[in-house]
């Protein structure tokens, strides 16, 4: 009996062990299945098919040690996807560097997002390279280097570093320019020669003092080919205070090797009444945010264009040839006031369009200043300062200040009408300086830059029919007259 019981005990014990084993095996099998499901759910999550939570659910109840590696992978994917979402948002908001930093943390296992992250990073790199190269062409070396530097700090793309180094080296290659500075000037361009040269009493004046659109474009091409480069007038001097007085002093000018500085100015950008219907533009306007001209055609229709006068033509030329301008410099716009400015009759407060005209002019002035143009006084009434009385000069300057200065802002540039310059101890010269002018422009074929009584004086060469016909030899450094001369001009007398 005792023996039987003993055997039964063993049997029961064995059965218990077997059952336990069986249970254990069953448990192990179901764990394996869950682990497999968890693993494949991670793949689905990597491919963006399910959410993090849906994948995480499969890990519940599993022993941490067993699924440690899978959990690491799941967390890495979660972090990658978060970086991708934030990086994409930053990119759309225009925060490129922040976006690049975030997208760089998207991992290859994140199948859903990796390719897209790489594409966006490449787009950021390309945009930075293009922008920096374009800036460097316009000689914005420091700005281009800083721009690329920000991306170089967060990127391993060697092309970025190479481009930045090349730009830094170019910046070091700037050389002192020791020659004369050429200063050229124009009036409004003749856009339609058949209207300007129509045999009326104005024809001769236009033939003498104006330049045609074709000539201006060819001149730009020639000067560009000859390594001229537009520079800002304010690069030519330093300001010092001598005996308590603001005093302009000559400043060394550094340019890319081989380049020659060129200053350009425009006289009488007023679009006077007398020019109406004579083949000139009628006014400047803003068109798609850029400065263009509005021309009233003989049939009464209006033509908006960017190739009918100096301002838009030069703007377009510099857009296409950024290396023609040192740091975006364009030129100086000289305006009188007696018939308003830029083609708007801002002199007549009783005009029904007065308020609108003022608002329009302010918008155009703002855009011109943003795009490298400066304004100069050309006196209010186009007066001959040399011949007029001190009293008249005073009155004229006041009027310019009130009606024109209020629109174009403060300026220290003064273009003498008729080139009739006063200087030195002339009381009219002292008077003009009281209005804040201390850079004065006269007319002469060759530019002589002088510093006198605290001011800077510079002559300018008119590139018009008169100069081209009478003294082509004075222009040979700029272009050959026969290459640019408009054969539609009437003969010279
Ligand atoms: Zn003038």
Short mmCIF file of C-alpha atoms and ligand atoms in Angstrom, two decimals:
data_model
loop_
_atom_site.label_atom_id
_atom_site.label_comp_id
_atom_site.label_asym_id
_atom_site.label_seq_id
_atom_site.Cartn_x
_atom_site.Cartn_y
_atom_site.Cartn_z
CA UNK A 1 0.00 0.00 0.00
CA UNK A 2 2.76 2.31 1.04
CA UNK A 3 4.66 1.44 -2.14
CA UNK A 4 1.59 2.07 -4.34
CA UNK A 5 1.12 5.41 -2.78
CA UNK A 6 4.71 6.18 -3.38
CA UNK A 7 4.44 5.32 -7.07
CA UNK A 8 1.21 7.30 -7.39
CA UNK A 9 3.00 10.22 -5.82
CA UNK A 10 5.78 9.98 -8.38
CA UNK A 11 3.27 9.71 -11.22
CA UNK A 12 1.40 12.75 -10.02
CA UNK A 13 4.65 14.58 -9.63
CA UNK A 14 5.71 13.69 -13.16
CA UNK A 15 2.33 14.69 -14.50
CA UNK A 16 2.62 17.98 -12.73
CA UNK A 17 6.02 18.55 -14.24
CA UNK A 18 4.76 17.61 -17.68
CA UNK A 19 1.77 19.90 -17.35
CA UNK A 20 3.99 22.70 -16.20
CA UNK A 21 6.31 22.09 -19.13
CA UNK A 22 3.42 22.02 -21.45
CA UNK A 23 2.07 25.27 -20.05
CA UNK A 24 5.52 26.80 -20.30
CA UNK A 25 5.88 25.79 -23.91
CA UNK A 26 2.49 27.20 -24.68
CA UNK A 27 3.48 30.46 -22.99
CA UNK A 28 6.70 30.59 -24.94
CA UNK A 29 4.90 30.01 -28.21
CA UNK A 30 2.46 32.85 -27.61
CA UNK A 31 5.36 35.19 -26.63
CA UNK A 32 7.17 34.32 -29.84
CA UNK A 33 4.08 35.14 -31.82
CA UNK A 34 3.65 38.47 -30.07
CA UNK A 35 7.32 39.34 -30.54
CA UNK A 36 6.96 38.55 -34.22
CA UNK A 37 3.91 40.76 -34.45
CA UNK A 38 5.71 43.52 -32.57
CA UNK A 39 8.66 43.25 -34.93
CA UNK A 40 6.53 43.46 -38.05
CA UNK A 41 4.52 46.30 -36.55
CA UNK A 42 7.80 48.24 -36.26
CA UNK A 43 8.38 47.67 -39.98
CA UNK A 44 4.90 48.96 -40.67
CA UNK A 45 5.57 51.97 -38.47
CA UNK A 46 8.86 52.61 -40.34
CA UNK A 47 6.87 52.62 -43.57
CA UNK A 48 4.27 54.95 -42.15
CA UNK A 49 1.47 52.40 -42.32
CA UNK A 50 0.55 52.47 -38.63
CA UNK A 51 1.06 54.79 -35.68
CA UNK A 52 3.61 54.58 -32.88
CA UNK A 53 0.86 53.67 -30.43
CA UNK A 54 -0.38 50.83 -32.61
CA UNK A 55 3.10 49.36 -32.75
CA UNK A 56 3.82 49.94 -29.07
CA UNK A 57 0.70 47.96 -28.09
CA UNK A 58 2.39 44.77 -29.23
CA UNK A 59 5.15 45.23 -26.70
CA UNK A 60 2.79 45.20 -23.73
CA UNK A 61 3.27 42.21 -21.43
CA UNK A 62 6.55 41.18 -23.01
CA UNK A 63 9.67 40.90 -20.92
CA UNK A 64 11.82 43.99 -21.27
CA UNK A 65 15.07 42.09 -21.72
CA UNK A 66 13.71 40.12 -24.62
CA UNK A 67 12.45 43.07 -26.64
CA UNK A 68 15.11 45.64 -25.68
CA UNK A 69 16.56 45.91 -29.19
CA UNK A 70 13.11 46.24 -30.74
CA UNK A 71 12.16 48.98 -28.31
CA UNK A 72 15.36 50.86 -29.17
CA UNK A 73 14.45 50.66 -32.83
CA UNK A 74 10.89 51.81 -32.20
CA UNK A 75 12.06 54.79 -30.13
CA UNK A 76 14.65 55.71 -32.79
CA UNK A 77 11.94 55.71 -35.43
CA UNK A 78 9.66 57.80 -33.25
CA UNK A 79 12.40 60.39 -32.76
CA UNK A 80 13.24 60.36 -36.49
CA UNK A 81 9.63 60.99 -37.44
CA UNK A 82 9.36 63.84 -34.96
CA UNK A 83 12.49 65.44 -36.43
CA UNK A 84 11.06 65.03 -39.90
CA UNK A 85 7.76 66.69 -38.99
CA UNK A 86 9.46 69.61 -37.23
CA UNK A 87 12.08 69.92 -39.98
CA UNK A 88 9.45 70.05 -42.70
CA UNK A 89 7.49 72.69 -40.80
CA UNK A 90 10.64 74.79 -40.35
CA UNK A 91 11.41 74.47 -44.07
CA UNK A 92 7.92 75.60 -45.02
CA UNK A 93 8.28 78.55 -42.65
CA UNK A 94 11.54 79.53 -44.41
CA UNK A 95 13.82 78.57 -41.49
CA UNK A 96 16.27 76.65 -43.65
CA UNK A 97 19.15 76.08 -41.23
CA UNK A 98 16.86 74.90 -38.43
CA UNK A 99 15.13 72.65 -40.92
CA UNK A 100 18.44 71.21 -42.15
CA UNK A 101 19.56 70.44 -38.57
CA UNK A 102 16.32 68.57 -37.86
CA UNK A 103 16.17 66.69 -41.17
CA UNK A 104 19.77 65.57 -40.72
CA UNK A 105 18.50 63.48 -37.79
CA UNK A 106 16.06 61.51 -39.92
CA UNK A 107 17.43 57.94 -40.04
CA UNK A 108 17.67 55.66 -43.04
CA UNK A 109 15.44 53.06 -41.29
CA UNK A 110 12.65 55.67 -41.34
CA UNK A 111 11.58 54.48 -44.77
CA UNK A 112 8.55 56.76 -44.80
CA UNK A 113 10.57 59.98 -44.57
CA UNK A 114 14.23 59.39 -45.34
CA UNK A 115 14.20 60.04 -49.09
CA UNK A 116 12.10 63.15 -48.67
CA UNK A 117 14.41 64.49 -45.92
CA UNK A 118 17.42 63.98 -48.17
CA UNK A 119 15.65 65.78 -51.03
CA UNK A 120 14.80 68.78 -48.86
CA UNK A 121 18.36 68.96 -47.48
CA UNK A 122 19.68 68.88 -51.04
CA UNK A 123 17.25 71.64 -52.02
CA UNK A 124 18.52 73.75 -49.09
CA UNK A 125 22.14 73.14 -50.09
CA UNK A 126 21.43 74.03 -53.73
CA UNK A 127 19.57 77.17 -52.75
CA UNK A 128 22.40 78.29 -50.47
CA UNK A 129 25.02 77.58 -53.12
CA UNK A 130 23.08 79.42 -55.84
CA UNK A 131 22.35 82.39 -53.61
CA UNK A 132 25.95 82.63 -52.37
CA UNK A 133 27.36 82.39 -55.89
CA UNK A 134 24.96 85.07 -57.09
CA UNK A 135 25.88 87.30 -54.14
CA UNK A 136 29.59 86.77 -54.82
CA UNK A 137 29.07 87.78 -58.45
CA UNK A 138 27.67 91.07 -57.20
CA UNK A 139 30.66 91.28 -54.81
CA UNK A 140 28.68 90.69 -51.66
CA UNK A 141 31.55 88.43 -50.52
CA UNK A 142 31.15 88.81 -46.76
CA UNK A 143 27.43 88.23 -46.97
CA UNK A 144 27.88 85.18 -49.21
CA UNK A 145 30.50 83.74 -46.88
CA UNK A 146 28.36 84.27 -43.79
CA UNK A 147 25.38 82.69 -45.52
CA UNK A 148 27.31 79.57 -46.50
CA UNK A 149 29.07 79.48 -43.13
CA UNK A 150 25.76 78.94 -41.36
CA UNK A 151 25.08 75.83 -43.44
CA UNK A 152 28.67 74.60 -43.35
CA UNK A 153 28.36 74.49 -39.54
CA UNK A 154 25.59 71.92 -39.71
CA UNK A 155 26.45 70.06 -42.91
CA UNK A 156 29.09 67.62 -44.05
CA UNK A 157 28.72 68.49 -47.76
CA UNK A 158 32.25 69.30 -48.94
CA UNK A 159 30.98 71.35 -51.88
CA UNK A 160 29.69 73.94 -49.43
CA UNK A 161 33.08 74.29 -47.77
CA UNK A 162 34.89 74.49 -51.12
CA UNK A 163 32.56 77.21 -52.40
CA UNK A 164 32.90 79.18 -49.17
CA UNK A 165 36.69 78.98 -49.36
CA UNK A 166 36.66 80.16 -53.00
CA UNK A 167 34.49 83.14 -52.06
CA UNK A 168 36.72 84.00 -49.07
CA UNK A 169 39.76 83.89 -51.36
CA UNK A 170 38.10 86.22 -53.88
CA UNK A 171 37.37 88.63 -51.06
CA UNK A 172 41.08 88.72 -50.25
CA UNK A 173 41.92 89.50 -53.89
CA UNK A 174 40.46 93.03 -53.79
CA UNK A 175 43.01 95.55 -55.00
CA UNK A 176 43.48 99.28 -54.51
CA UNK A 177 42.22 101.19 -57.53
CA UNK A 178 44.51 104.09 -58.35
CA UNK A 179 43.13 105.45 -61.65
CA UNK A 180 40.49 108.11 -62.26
CA UNK A 181 36.86 107.31 -61.56
CA UNK A 182 34.67 107.69 -64.64
CA UNK A 183 31.34 109.40 -64.11
CA UNK A 184 28.84 109.31 -66.98
CA UNK A 185 25.38 110.79 -67.21
CA UNK A 186 22.24 110.63 -69.31
CA UNK A 187 18.90 112.32 -69.73
CA UNK A 188 15.71 110.39 -70.40
CA UNK A 189 16.24 107.97 -73.26
CA UNK A 190 14.56 108.23 -76.64
CA UNK A 191 12.49 105.07 -76.90
CA UNK A 192 10.86 105.88 -80.26
CA UNK A 193 13.27 107.68 -82.58
CA UNK A 194 10.61 108.33 -85.23
CA UNK A 195 8.73 110.50 -82.70
CA UNK A 196 11.80 112.32 -81.34
CA UNK A 197 13.35 112.94 -84.76
CA UNK A 198 10.22 114.05 -86.56
CA UNK A 199 11.55 117.34 -87.86
CA UNK A 200 9.83 119.60 -85.32
CA UNK A 201 11.59 122.36 -83.38
CA UNK A 202 12.65 119.98 -80.59
CA UNK A 203 14.48 117.59 -82.90
CA UNK A 204 17.85 119.29 -82.70
CA UNK A 205 17.80 119.50 -78.91
CA UNK A 206 16.99 115.80 -78.62
CA UNK A 207 19.71 114.97 -81.12
CA UNK A 208 22.23 116.91 -79.06
CA UNK A 209 21.38 116.12 -75.47
CA UNK A 210 19.63 112.79 -75.51
CA UNK A 211 20.64 109.18 -76.02
CA UNK A 212 18.51 106.49 -77.64
CA UNK A 213 17.49 103.23 -75.97
CA UNK A 214 19.57 101.27 -78.51
CA UNK A 215 22.64 103.38 -77.82
CA UNK A 216 22.27 103.05 -74.06
CA UNK A 217 21.99 99.26 -74.26
CA UNK A 218 25.02 99.00 -76.54
CA UNK A 219 27.02 101.31 -74.28
CA UNK A 220 26.25 99.10 -71.27
CA UNK A 221 27.40 96.03 -73.20
CA UNK A 222 30.65 97.72 -74.25
CA UNK A 223 31.46 99.13 -70.82
CA UNK A 224 30.71 95.77 -69.23
CA UNK A 225 33.04 94.04 -71.70
CA UNK A 226 35.75 96.53 -70.79
CA UNK A 227 35.56 95.65 -67.10
CA UNK A 228 33.83 98.78 -65.91
CA UNK A 229 31.83 98.25 -62.76
CA UNK A 230 29.21 100.52 -61.23
CA UNK A 231 30.17 101.71 -57.78
CA UNK A 232 28.27 103.67 -55.19
CA UNK A 233 29.19 107.35 -55.01
CA UNK A 234 29.42 107.07 -51.24
CA UNK A 235 32.39 104.70 -51.57
CA UNK A 236 34.60 107.51 -52.75
CA UNK A 237 34.92 109.47 -49.54
CA UNK A 238 35.28 109.32 -45.79
CA UNK A 239 33.66 111.76 -43.39
CA UNK A 240 35.82 113.46 -40.81
CA UNK A 241 35.03 116.25 -38.43
CA UNK A 242 37.50 119.10 -38.85
CA UNK A 243 37.16 122.13 -36.55
CA UNK A 244 33.70 120.90 -35.66
CA UNK A 245 32.66 120.78 -39.31
CA UNK A 246 31.69 117.69 -41.34
CA UNK A 247 34.45 117.33 -43.92
CA UNK A 248 34.69 114.92 -46.84
CA UNK A 249 38.08 113.33 -47.50
CA UNK A 250 39.26 111.11 -50.33
CA UNK A 251 38.95 107.43 -49.56
CA UNK A 252 40.90 104.53 -51.03
CA UNK A 253 38.74 102.33 -53.16
CA UNK A 254 39.29 98.57 -53.40
CA UNK A 255 37.81 96.59 -56.25
CA UNK A 256 38.11 93.11 -57.69
CA UNK A 257 41.32 92.86 -59.70
CA UNK A 258 41.08 94.38 -63.18
CA UNK A 259 37.80 96.20 -62.57
CA UNK A 260 37.37 99.93 -63.20
CA UNK A 261 34.87 101.97 -61.18
CA UNK A 262 32.04 103.72 -62.96
CA UNK A 263 29.54 106.20 -61.54
CA UNK A 264 26.32 106.82 -63.42
CA UNK A 265 23.84 109.63 -62.98
CA UNK A 266 20.59 110.67 -64.63
CA UNK A 267 19.58 114.28 -65.00
CA UNK A 268 16.03 115.60 -64.98
CA UNK A 269 14.18 112.34 -64.34
CA UNK A 270 11.01 114.41 -64.26
CA UNK A 271 9.41 113.54 -67.60
CA UNK A 272 8.67 117.17 -68.40
CA UNK A 273 5.59 118.25 -70.31
CA UNK A 274 7.62 119.26 -73.35
CA UNK A 275 8.68 115.64 -73.92
CA UNK A 276 5.12 114.35 -74.20
CA UNK A 277 4.39 112.51 -77.46
CA UNK A 278 8.02 112.89 -78.51
CA UNK A 279 9.10 109.28 -78.11
CA UNK A 280 9.97 109.26 -74.41
CA UNK A 281 8.40 107.35 -71.54
CA UNK A 282 5.90 109.41 -69.56
CA UNK A 283 6.53 108.25 -66.04
CA UNK A 284 7.96 105.55 -63.84
CA UNK A 285 5.56 103.01 -62.35
CA UNK A 286 5.79 99.89 -60.24
CA UNK A 287 4.97 96.78 -62.20
CA UNK A 288 5.05 93.41 -60.40
CA UNK A 289 7.06 95.13 -57.68
CA UNK A 290 9.75 96.39 -60.05
CA UNK A 291 10.29 99.83 -61.52
CA UNK A 292 9.08 100.11 -65.10
CA UNK A 293 8.02 102.92 -67.42
CA UNK A 294 4.56 103.86 -68.57
CA UNK A 295 4.49 105.31 -72.07
CA UNK A 296 1.44 106.84 -73.71
CA UNK A 297 1.52 105.79 -77.35
CA UNK A 298 0.27 107.99 -80.21
CA UNK A 299 -2.92 105.89 -80.42
CA UNK A 300 -3.69 106.68 -76.77
CA UNK A 301 -2.81 103.23 -75.44
CA UNK A 302 -0.41 102.83 -72.52
CA UNK A 303 2.65 100.63 -72.70
CA UNK A 304 4.31 99.38 -69.52
CA UNK A 305 7.88 98.27 -70.21
CA UNK A 306 11.25 97.75 -68.65
CA UNK A 307 13.27 98.77 -71.68
CA UNK A 308 12.22 102.35 -72.40
CA UNK A 309 14.46 104.29 -70.03
CA UNK A 310 17.72 104.09 -68.13
CA UNK A 311 16.41 102.96 -64.74
CA UNK A 312 14.63 99.75 -65.72
CA UNK A 313 17.13 98.96 -68.48
CA UNK A 314 20.01 99.17 -66.02
CA UNK A 315 18.05 97.23 -63.39
CA UNK A 316 17.52 94.40 -65.86
CA UNK A 317 21.14 94.56 -67.04
CA UNK A 318 22.45 94.18 -63.48
CA UNK A 319 19.98 91.37 -62.80
CA UNK A 320 21.52 89.59 -65.79
CA UNK A 321 25.11 90.71 -65.11
CA UNK A 322 25.48 91.10 -61.34
CA UNK A 323 29.23 91.54 -61.76
CA UNK A 324 28.61 94.86 -63.55
CA UNK A 325 27.70 96.37 -60.19
CA UNK A 326 29.78 96.47 -57.04
CA UNK A 327 27.44 95.47 -54.24
CA UNK A 328 24.26 96.36 -56.10
CA UNK A 329 25.20 99.97 -56.92
CA UNK A 330 23.17 101.56 -59.72
CA UNK A 331 23.28 105.32 -60.00
CA UNK A 332 22.18 108.79 -58.99
CA UNK A 333 18.83 110.22 -60.05
CA UNK A 334 18.83 114.01 -60.31
CA UNK A 335 15.43 115.67 -60.13
CA UNK A 336 14.11 119.21 -60.24
CA UNK A 337 10.69 119.98 -58.76
CA UNK A 338 8.89 122.56 -60.87
CA UNK A 339 6.94 119.97 -62.84
CA UNK A 340 6.92 117.29 -60.16
CA UNK A 341 9.15 114.22 -60.26
CA UNK A 342 9.32 110.86 -62.03
CA UNK A 343 6.41 111.85 -64.27
CA UNK A 344 3.99 112.77 -61.46
CA UNK A 345 2.88 116.37 -61.03
CA UNK A 346 3.71 116.48 -57.34
CA UNK A 347 4.23 120.25 -57.59
CA UNK A 348 0.51 120.94 -57.90
CA UNK A 349 -1.39 120.39 -54.65
CA UNK A 350 -4.65 121.36 -56.36
CA UNK A 351 -4.41 118.50 -58.85
CA UNK A 352 -7.26 115.98 -58.40
CA UNK A 353 -4.74 113.13 -58.40
CA UNK A 354 -2.32 114.86 -56.01
CA UNK A 355 -2.72 112.51 -53.02
CA UNK A 356 -2.54 109.41 -55.21
CA UNK A 357 0.50 110.81 -57.06
CA UNK A 358 2.32 111.45 -53.78
CA UNK A 359 1.56 107.91 -52.61
CA UNK A 360 2.68 106.41 -55.94
CA UNK A 361 5.90 108.40 -56.00
CA UNK A 362 6.76 107.36 -52.46
CA UNK A 363 6.34 103.70 -53.42
CA UNK A 364 8.57 104.09 -56.46
CA UNK A 365 11.20 106.03 -54.51
CA UNK A 366 11.27 103.28 -51.88
CA UNK A 367 11.84 100.59 -54.50
CA UNK A 368 14.51 102.66 -56.28
CA UNK A 369 16.43 103.12 -53.05
CA UNK A 370 16.16 99.42 -52.24
CA UNK A 371 17.66 98.60 -55.64
CA UNK A 372 20.80 100.72 -55.51
CA UNK A 373 19.62 104.15 -56.65
CA UNK A 374 20.28 107.46 -54.90
CA UNK A 375 18.56 110.80 -55.38
CA UNK A 376 20.18 114.16 -56.00
CA UNK A 377 18.85 117.69 -56.13
CA UNK A 378 19.04 119.18 -59.60
CA UNK A 379 17.65 122.43 -58.09
CA UNK A 380 13.90 123.11 -57.96
CA UNK A 381 13.60 125.34 -61.00
CA UNK A 382 16.57 124.09 -63.07
CA UNK A 383 18.34 127.33 -62.19
CA UNK A 384 21.78 128.42 -63.29
CA UNK A 385 23.38 128.66 -59.85
CA UNK A 386 26.41 130.45 -61.25
CA UNK A 387 24.28 133.30 -62.63
CA UNK A 388 21.44 133.48 -60.10
CA UNK A 389 21.48 135.60 -56.95
CA UNK A 390 22.08 134.17 -53.51
CA UNK A 391 18.47 135.01 -52.65
CA UNK A 392 17.16 132.99 -55.59
CA UNK A 393 19.41 130.03 -54.74
CA UNK A 394 18.06 130.11 -51.18
CA UNK A 395 14.44 130.24 -52.30
CA UNK A 396 15.02 127.48 -54.82
CA UNK A 397 16.69 125.23 -52.26
CA UNK A 398 13.84 125.74 -49.81
CA UNK A 399 11.32 124.81 -52.43
CA UNK A 400 13.23 121.68 -53.41
CA UNK A 401 13.45 120.68 -49.78
CA UNK A 402 9.72 121.09 -49.22
CA UNK A 403 8.32 119.57 -52.38
CA UNK A 404 10.98 117.11 -53.47
CA UNK A 405 13.15 116.37 -50.43
CA UNK A 406 9.95 115.43 -48.62
CA UNK A 407 9.42 112.68 -51.23
CA UNK A 408 12.93 111.40 -51.93
CA UNK A 409 14.41 111.86 -48.46
CA UNK A 410 17.60 113.52 -47.30
CA UNK A 411 20.46 113.65 -49.76
CA UNK A 412 23.89 115.23 -49.83
CA UNK A 413 24.09 115.10 -53.65
CA UNK A 414 23.65 118.16 -55.84
CA UNK A 415 23.81 118.17 -59.63
CA UNK A 416 24.35 121.69 -61.04
CA UNK A 417 21.87 122.45 -63.84
CA UNK A 418 23.75 123.33 -67.06
CA UNK A 419 26.90 122.17 -65.27
CA UNK A 420 27.08 125.76 -63.97
CA UNK A 421 29.13 125.07 -60.86
CA UNK A 422 30.06 127.32 -57.97
CA UNK A 423 32.68 126.29 -55.46
CA UNK A 424 35.34 127.42 -53.01
CA UNK A 425 34.46 130.58 -51.09
CA UNK A 426 31.44 131.47 -53.23
CA UNK A 427 28.63 132.35 -50.82
CA UNK A 428 26.13 130.37 -52.90
CA UNK A 429 28.33 127.31 -52.45
CA UNK A 430 28.31 127.87 -48.69
CA UNK A 431 24.55 128.36 -48.82
CA UNK A 432 23.97 125.06 -50.64
CA UNK A 433 26.10 123.30 -48.04
CA UNK A 434 23.72 124.59 -45.36
CA UNK A 435 21.00 122.46 -46.98
CA UNK A 436 23.09 119.36 -46.37
CA UNK A 437 24.67 119.12 -49.81
CA UNK A 438 28.36 118.32 -49.82
CA UNK A 439 28.82 116.39 -53.04
CA UNK A 440 28.50 118.55 -56.15
CA UNK A 441 28.52 117.52 -59.78
CA UNK A 442 29.48 119.54 -62.82
CA UNK A 443 29.96 118.58 -66.45
CA UNK A 444 33.27 117.77 -68.16
CA UNK A 445 34.46 114.97 -70.42
CA UNK A 446 36.95 113.75 -67.88
CA UNK A 447 36.21 113.31 -64.24
CA UNK A 448 38.36 115.21 -61.86
CA UNK A 449 37.60 114.40 -58.27
CA UNK A 450 38.31 117.35 -55.98
CA UNK A 451 37.86 118.01 -52.30
CA UNK A 452 37.24 121.61 -51.39
CA UNK A 453 35.84 123.46 -48.36
CA UNK A 454 34.69 120.21 -46.79
CA UNK A 455 32.85 119.11 -49.94
CA UNK A 456 33.55 116.73 -52.80
CA UNK A 457 33.29 117.92 -56.39
CA UNK A 458 33.12 115.68 -59.40
CA UNK A 459 32.59 116.30 -63.08
CA UNK A 460 30.54 114.03 -65.27
CA UNK A 461 30.66 113.16 -68.94
CA UNK A 462 27.43 113.36 -70.98
CA UNK A 463 27.10 110.30 -73.22
CA UNK A 464 24.72 111.94 -75.68
CA UNK A 465 24.56 112.79 -79.37
CA UNK A 466 26.61 115.93 -78.87
CA UNK A 467 29.55 114.24 -77.12
CA UNK A 468 29.53 111.27 -79.48
CA UNK A 469 29.52 113.52 -82.57
CA UNK A 470 31.85 116.26 -81.43
CA UNK A 471 34.36 114.40 -79.28
CA UNK A 472 34.30 110.64 -79.87
CA UNK A 473 37.99 110.43 -78.93
CA UNK A 474 37.03 111.32 -75.34
CA UNK A 475 35.02 108.13 -75.06
CA UNK A 476 37.42 105.50 -76.43
CA UNK A 477 38.00 103.93 -73.03
CA UNK A 478 34.23 103.34 -72.71
CA UNK A 479 33.28 102.29 -76.26
CA UNK A 480 33.89 103.04 -79.92
CA UNK A 481 31.24 105.58 -80.91
CA UNK A 482 30.69 103.88 -84.27
CA UNK A 483 29.74 100.67 -82.46
CA UNK A 484 26.94 102.30 -80.49
CA UNK A 485 25.84 105.35 -82.49
CA UNK A 486 22.19 105.22 -83.56
CA UNK A 487 22.09 105.69 -87.34
CA UNK A 488 18.47 106.84 -87.10
CA UNK A 489 19.73 110.17 -85.74
CA UNK A 490 19.39 113.12 -88.13
CA UNK A 491 22.68 114.64 -89.36
CA UNK A 492 24.49 117.06 -87.06
CA UNK A 493 24.86 120.73 -87.95
ZN1 LIG B 1 19.24 119.34 -66.24
#
